[in-house]
GROMACS .gro file of C-alpha atoms in nm:
model
  277
    1MET     CA    1   1.622  -2.501   2.759
    2LEU     CA    2   1.269  -2.372   2.808
    3GLY     CA    3   1.197  -2.091   3.051
    4PHE     CA    4   0.912  -2.087   3.302
    5LEU     CA    5   0.654  -1.812   3.342
    6ARG     CA    6   0.384  -1.792   3.606
    7GLU     CA    7   0.137  -1.502   3.593
    8LYS     CA    8  -0.157  -1.433   3.823
    9LEU     CA    9  -0.444  -1.188   3.800
   10GLY     CA   10  -0.552  -1.020   4.121
   11LYS     CA   11  -0.854  -1.135   4.321
   12ALA     CA   12  -1.184  -1.015   4.176
   13ASP     CA   13  -1.542  -1.036   4.305
   14SER     CA   14  -1.859  -1.050   4.098
   15SER     CA   15  -1.901  -0.671   4.094
   16GLU     CA   16  -1.561  -0.586   3.947
   17GLU     CA   17  -1.471  -0.533   3.584
   18PRO     CA   18  -1.250  -0.787   3.403
   19VAL     CA   19  -0.878  -0.752   3.470
   20GLU     CA   20  -0.624  -0.738   3.187
   21LYS     CA   21  -0.252  -0.805   3.195
   22ASN     CA   22   0.015  -0.790   2.923
   23ILE     CA   23   0.291  -1.050   2.930
   24THR     CA   24   0.614  -1.008   2.736
   25LEU     CA   25   0.757  -1.335   2.608
   26GLU     CA   26   1.068  -1.356   2.391
   27ARG     CA   27   1.162  -1.724   2.377
   28PRO     CA   28   0.983  -2.061   2.420
   29SER     CA   29   0.868  -2.115   2.778
   30HIS     CA   30   0.639  -2.314   3.006
   31VAL     CA   31   0.350  -2.084   3.100
   32GLU     CA   32   0.103  -2.101   3.388
   33LEU     CA   33  -0.185  -1.855   3.399
   34ILE     CA   34  -0.398  -1.813   3.713
   35CYS     CA   35  -0.729  -1.631   3.767
   36GLN     CA   36  -0.885  -1.579   4.112
   37PHE     CA   37  -1.255  -1.537   4.177
   38THR     CA   38  -1.467  -1.485   4.490
   39LYS     CA   39  -1.839  -1.545   4.514
   40PRO     CA   40  -2.076  -1.606   4.808
   41VAL     CA   41  -2.195  -1.946   4.677
   42ASP     CA   42  -2.067  -2.300   4.651
   43LEU     CA   43  -1.751  -2.245   4.446
   44ASN     CA   44  -1.724  -2.615   4.361
   45SER     CA   45  -2.037  -2.584   4.148
   46VAL     CA   46  -1.910  -2.286   3.943
   47ASN     CA   47  -1.820  -2.369   3.584
   48VAL     CA   48  -1.474  -2.249   3.475
   49PHE     CA   49  -1.334  -2.240   3.122
   50TRP     CA   50  -1.068  -2.065   2.913
   51GLU     CA   51  -1.061  -1.910   2.567
   52LYS     CA   52  -0.777  -1.812   2.333
   53ASN     CA   53  -0.863  -1.533   2.088
   54GLY     CA   54  -1.232  -1.622   2.124
   55GLU     CA   55  -1.196  -2.001   2.086
   56VAL     CA   56  -1.267  -2.232   2.381
   57LEU     CA   57  -0.967  -2.427   2.516
   58GLU     CA   58  -1.057  -2.780   2.619
   59ASN     CA   59  -0.737  -2.909   2.781
   60ASN     CA   60  -0.488  -2.810   3.049
   61SER     CA   61  -0.746  -2.619   3.257
   62ILE     CA   62  -0.747  -2.677   3.635
   63SER     CA   63  -0.973  -2.522   3.899
   64ASN     CA   64  -0.982  -2.558   4.278
   65ALA     CA   65  -1.143  -2.376   4.568
   66THR     CA   66  -0.981  -2.259   4.889
   67GLY     CA   67  -1.221  -2.101   5.137
   68ASN     CA   68  -1.426  -1.849   4.940
   69VAL     CA   69  -1.166  -1.814   4.662
   70LEU     CA   70  -1.179  -2.007   4.334
   71TYR     CA   71  -0.852  -2.054   4.144
   72ALA     CA   72  -0.856  -2.122   3.770
   73GLN     CA   73  -0.525  -2.235   3.618
   74TYR     CA   74  -0.422  -2.292   3.261
   75LYS     CA   75  -0.085  -2.456   3.186
   76PHE     CA   76   0.075  -2.488   2.845
   77THR     CA   77   0.407  -2.457   2.664
   78VAL     CA   78   0.467  -2.178   2.414
   79ILE     CA   79   0.700  -2.297   2.137
   80ASN     CA   80   0.599  -2.081   1.839
   81SER     CA   81   0.428  -1.755   1.742
   82ASN     CA   82   0.091  -1.928   1.685
   83GLN     CA   83   0.054  -1.973   2.060
   84MET     CA   84   0.090  -1.603   2.130
   85GLY     CA   85  -0.224  -1.396   2.179
   86SER     CA   86  -0.499  -1.335   2.435
   87TYR     CA   87  -0.602  -1.598   2.694
   88SER     CA   88  -0.921  -1.524   2.890
   89CYS     CA   89  -1.075  -1.696   3.191
   90PHE     CA   90  -1.454  -1.721   3.245
   91PHE     CA   91  -1.667  -1.822   3.544
   92GLY     CA   92  -2.031  -1.933   3.561
   93GLU     CA   93  -2.297  -2.044   3.315
   94LYS     CA   94  -2.348  -1.684   3.196
   95LYS     CA   95  -1.990  -1.669   3.075
   96LYS     CA   96  -1.878  -1.406   3.325
   97HIS     CA   97  -1.549  -1.268   3.193
   98ARG     CA   98  -1.301  -1.226   3.476
   99GLY     CA   99  -0.961  -1.164   3.315
  100THR     CA  100  -0.738  -1.168   3.009
  101PHE     CA  101  -0.366  -1.239   2.969
  102THR     CA  102  -0.211  -1.106   2.646
  103LEU     CA  103   0.113  -1.275   2.540
  104LYS     CA  104   0.330  -1.071   2.304
  105VAL     CA  105   0.693  -1.023   2.207
  106PRO     CA  106   0.893  -0.724   2.343
  107GLU     CA  107   0.809  -0.385   2.197
  108ILE     CA  108   1.063  -0.175   2.011
  109LYS     CA  109   1.134   0.171   2.148
  110GLY     CA  110   1.248   0.471   1.942
  111LYS     CA  111   1.200   0.844   1.903
  112ASN     CA  112   0.828   0.918   1.879
  113LYS     CA  113   0.870   1.272   1.746
  114PRO     CA  114   0.988   1.336   1.387
  115ILE     CA  115   1.363   1.379   1.343
  116ILE     CA  116   1.423   1.708   1.157
  117THR     CA  117   1.749   1.765   0.970
  118TYR     CA  118   1.880   1.940   0.657
  119VAL     CA  119   2.002   1.852   0.310
  120GLY     CA  120   2.367   1.739   0.314
  121ASP     CA  121   2.369   1.650   0.686
  122THR     CA  122   2.422   1.311   0.853
  123VAL     CA  123   2.167   1.149   1.083
  124ILE     CA  124   2.162   0.838   1.304
  125LEU     CA  125   1.834   0.654   1.370
  126VAL     CA  126   1.820   0.442   1.687
  127CYS     CA  127   1.589   0.158   1.798
  128LYS     CA  128   1.613  -0.058   2.108
  129CYS     CA  129   1.416  -0.292   2.332
  130GLN     CA  130   1.444  -0.353   2.706
  131HIS     CA  131   1.566  -0.684   2.846
  132CYS     CA  132   1.559  -0.863   2.512
  133SER     CA  133   1.793  -1.006   2.249
  134PRO     CA  134   1.639  -1.021   1.900
  135ILE     CA  135   1.767  -1.282   1.658
  136SER     CA  136   1.810  -1.014   1.389
  137TRP     CA  137   1.747  -0.650   1.307
  138THR     CA  138   1.636  -0.512   0.969
  139TRP     CA  139   1.572  -0.156   0.851
  140TYR     CA  140   1.307  -0.057   0.596
  141HIS     CA  141   1.226   0.268   0.417
  142ARG     CA  142   0.852   0.304   0.366
  143ASN     CA  143   0.751   0.425   0.021
  144GLY     CA  144   0.378   0.485   0.046
  145SER     CA  145   0.230   0.157   0.163
  146VAL     CA  146   0.534  -0.046   0.051
  147GLN     CA  147   0.832  -0.112   0.277
  148VAL     CA  148   1.162  -0.139   0.090
  149PRO     CA  149   1.460  -0.295   0.274
  150VAL     CA  150   1.745  -0.049   0.322
  151ASP     CA  151   2.034  -0.168   0.103
  152ILE     CA  152   2.330  -0.155   0.339
  153GLN     CA  153   2.565  -0.353   0.111
  154THR     CA  154   2.555  -0.152  -0.212
  155ASN     CA  155   2.430   0.193  -0.113
  156ASP     CA  156   2.702   0.419   0.027
  157LYS     CA  157   2.443   0.642   0.195
  158PHE     CA  158   2.343   0.384   0.457
  159TYR     CA  159   2.549   0.222   0.731
  160MET     CA  160   2.455  -0.015   1.010
  161ILE     CA  161   2.656   0.089   1.314
  162ASN     CA  162   2.817  -0.199   1.505
  163ARG     CA  163   2.594  -0.271   1.801
  164THR     CA  164   2.743  -0.254   2.148
  165TYR     CA  165   2.434  -0.432   2.282
  166SER     CA  166   2.221  -0.686   2.099
  167ASN     CA  167   1.902  -0.508   2.209
  168GLU     CA  168   1.993  -0.197   2.006
  169THR     CA  169   2.028  -0.109   1.638
  170LYS     CA  170   2.143   0.211   1.465
  171LEU     CA  171   2.114   0.326   1.105
  172LYS     CA  172   2.348   0.601   0.983
  173ILE     CA  173   2.247   0.801   0.674
  174VAL     CA  174   2.500   1.042   0.516
  175GLN     CA  175   2.467   1.319   0.257
  176LEU     CA  176   2.095   1.353   0.311
  177SER     CA  177   1.870   1.465   0.029
  178GLU     CA  178   1.498   1.539   0.027
  179LYS     CA  179   1.443   1.193  -0.128
  180ASP     CA  180   1.570   1.034   0.194
  181GLN     CA  181   1.290   1.173   0.407
  182GLY     CA  182   0.991   0.961   0.507
  183LEU     CA  183   0.919   0.674   0.746
  184TYR     CA  184   1.190   0.426   0.849
  185ALA     CA  185   1.099   0.100   1.019
  186CYS     CA  186   1.334  -0.095   1.244
  187HIS     CA  187   1.223  -0.459   1.248
  188ALA     CA  188   1.321  -0.708   1.519
  189VAL     CA  189   1.281  -1.085   1.485
  190TYR     CA  190   1.239  -1.304   1.795
  191GLN     CA  191   1.190  -1.677   1.836
  192LEU     CA  192   0.820  -1.621   1.906
  193GLY     CA  193   0.738  -1.340   1.667
  194GLU     CA  194   0.834  -1.002   1.527
  195SER     CA  195   0.812  -0.640   1.639
  196GLU     CA  196   0.849  -0.309   1.457
  197MET     CA  197   0.896   0.062   1.528
  198LEU     CA  198   0.842   0.354   1.287
  199ILE     CA  199   1.063   0.666   1.288
  200GLU     CA  200   0.978   0.971   1.080
  201LEU     CA  201   1.267   1.157   0.914
  202VAL     CA  202   1.213   1.510   0.778
  203VAL     CA  203   1.483   1.655   0.549
  204LEU     CA  204   1.463   2.032   0.487
  205SER     CA  205   1.651   2.259   0.249
  206TYR     CA  206   1.834   2.557   0.397
  207LEU     CA  207   1.584   2.794   0.236
  208VAL     CA  208   1.306   2.661   0.455
  209PRO     CA  209   1.413   2.849   0.772
  210LEU     CA  210   1.425   3.170   0.565
  211LYS     CA  211   1.064   3.140   0.451
  212PRO     CA  212   0.913   3.281   0.774
  213PHE     CA  213   1.162   3.570   0.762
  214LEU     CA  214   1.084   3.641   0.396
  215ALA     CA  215   0.713   3.627   0.474
  216ILE     CA  216   0.761   3.883   0.752
  217VAL     CA  217   0.964   4.109   0.520
  218ALA     CA  218   0.690   4.086   0.255
  219GLU     CA  219   0.426   4.178   0.514
  220VAL     CA  220   0.634   4.476   0.628
  221ILE     CA  221   0.676   4.595   0.266
  222VAL     CA  222   0.302   4.568   0.205
  223LEU     CA  223   0.228   4.754   0.530
  224VAL     CA  224   0.478   5.035   0.454
  225SER     CA  225   0.344   5.067   0.099
  226ALA     CA  226  -0.011   5.096   0.231
  227ILE     CA  227   0.097   5.365   0.478
  228LEU     CA  228   0.278   5.564   0.206
  229LEU     CA  229  -0.021   5.543  -0.026
  230CYS     CA  230  -0.250   5.663   0.253
  231GLU     CA  231  -0.017   5.955   0.326
  232MET     CA  232   0.005   6.047  -0.043
  233TYR     CA  233  -0.373   6.036  -0.076
  234THR     CA  234  -0.417   6.245   0.238
  235HIS     CA  235  -0.158   6.502   0.121
  236LYS     CA  236  -0.318   6.525  -0.223
  237LYS     CA  237  -0.660   6.574  -0.072
  238LYS     CA  238  -0.523   6.842   0.160
  239CYS     CA  239  -0.354   7.026  -0.129
  240HIS     CA  240  -0.677   7.020  -0.325
  241SER     CA  241  -0.865   7.158  -0.028
  242ASP     CA  242  -0.605   7.433   0.030
  243GLY     CA  243  -0.617   7.528  -0.340
  244GLY     CA  244  -0.992   7.575  -0.319
  245LYS     CA  245  -0.958   7.799  -0.017
  246GLU     CA  246  -0.685   8.005  -0.188
  247PHE     CA  247  -0.906   8.050  -0.495
  248GLU     CA  248  -1.190   8.170  -0.272
  249GLN     CA  249  -0.956   8.416  -0.100
  250ILE     CA  250  -0.837   8.555  -0.436
  251GLU     CA  251  -1.196   8.600  -0.553
  252GLN     CA  252  -1.278   8.771  -0.226
  253LEU     CA  253  -0.982   9.008  -0.268
  254LYS     CA  254  -1.088   9.091  -0.622
  255SER     CA  255  -1.436   9.162  -0.501
  256ASP     CA  256  -1.302   9.391  -0.231
  257ASP     CA  257  -1.079   9.579  -0.478
  258SER     CA  258  -1.371   9.631  -0.715
  259SER     CA  259  -1.581   9.767  -0.436
  260ASN     CA  260  -1.309  10.013  -0.332
  261GLY     CA  261  -1.268  10.139  -0.687
  262ILE     CA  262  -1.632  10.228  -0.714
  263GLU     CA  263  -1.618  10.424  -0.392
  264ASN     CA  264  -1.302  10.611  -0.504
  265ASN     CA  265  -1.452  10.713  -0.842
  266ALA     CA  266  -1.764  10.862  -0.683
  267PRO     CA  267  -1.779  11.247  -0.698
  268ARG     CA  268  -1.696  11.419  -0.376
  269HIS     CA  269  -1.893  11.724  -0.264
  270ARG     CA  270  -1.710  11.998  -0.071
  271ILE     CA  271  -1.915  12.206   0.170
  272ASN     CA  272  -1.801  12.566   0.194
  273SER     CA  273  -1.920  12.758   0.489
  274VAL     CA  274  -1.992  13.134   0.454
  275THR     CA  275  -1.932  13.350   0.745
  276SER     CA  276  -2.157  13.665   0.763
  277LYS     CA  277  -2.036  13.972   0.904
   0.00000   0.00000   0.00000
């Protein structure tokens, strides 16, 4: 049984920018797209046409005017992925672009930030989509530009956890090694196309957290060594300066002693006074 989807772009006048709208479509459906346009002229004379991915669509286009509003409709049935894409409505001879509907399958949601764990640990990667039921889920491990399917059957490291809901998938990886790190892709298949989400896994060894600490210790050792060397140099320079001063003092003392000896060896004259009677 086919579903039915009716989407309408808001009213736009000639001064407004084109309007864009994303439409999520999971299974085959009847689709009706509607553009509205206002212009202060005879709307019945305005040319209306549709394009899909840049190619003009000839059939299934309907236009009618009500008051000063022109409605452009495009009806079709989506039955395969080739009919997905962008549908644009145009008004006037100058190909005035008024709006674009983009049909796509549901997006896959996952953790956007890298998942960081350690060697020997266990990790669970999770992907899901809202209000959807994919036909199948597949996990890939990206090796460079090549995606290799995760071997769930023969590799004891990987396990697909039983899904409680069909819109969710989980991959369990045990006994992690550094070889297990990289990008993992969860791939969903729908009736009208496929969707994919990338999750980055980072596996660290237990020495990695110690590296900042070891770097700090090394910096402290270098700093202390520099301080000790400066102190040793300063002390040595001070001792050299003190030795010079001591030598000068000794020379000064010798000079003083020599001077005193000369004065002591000089003959002394005694003055005798004679008293006359």
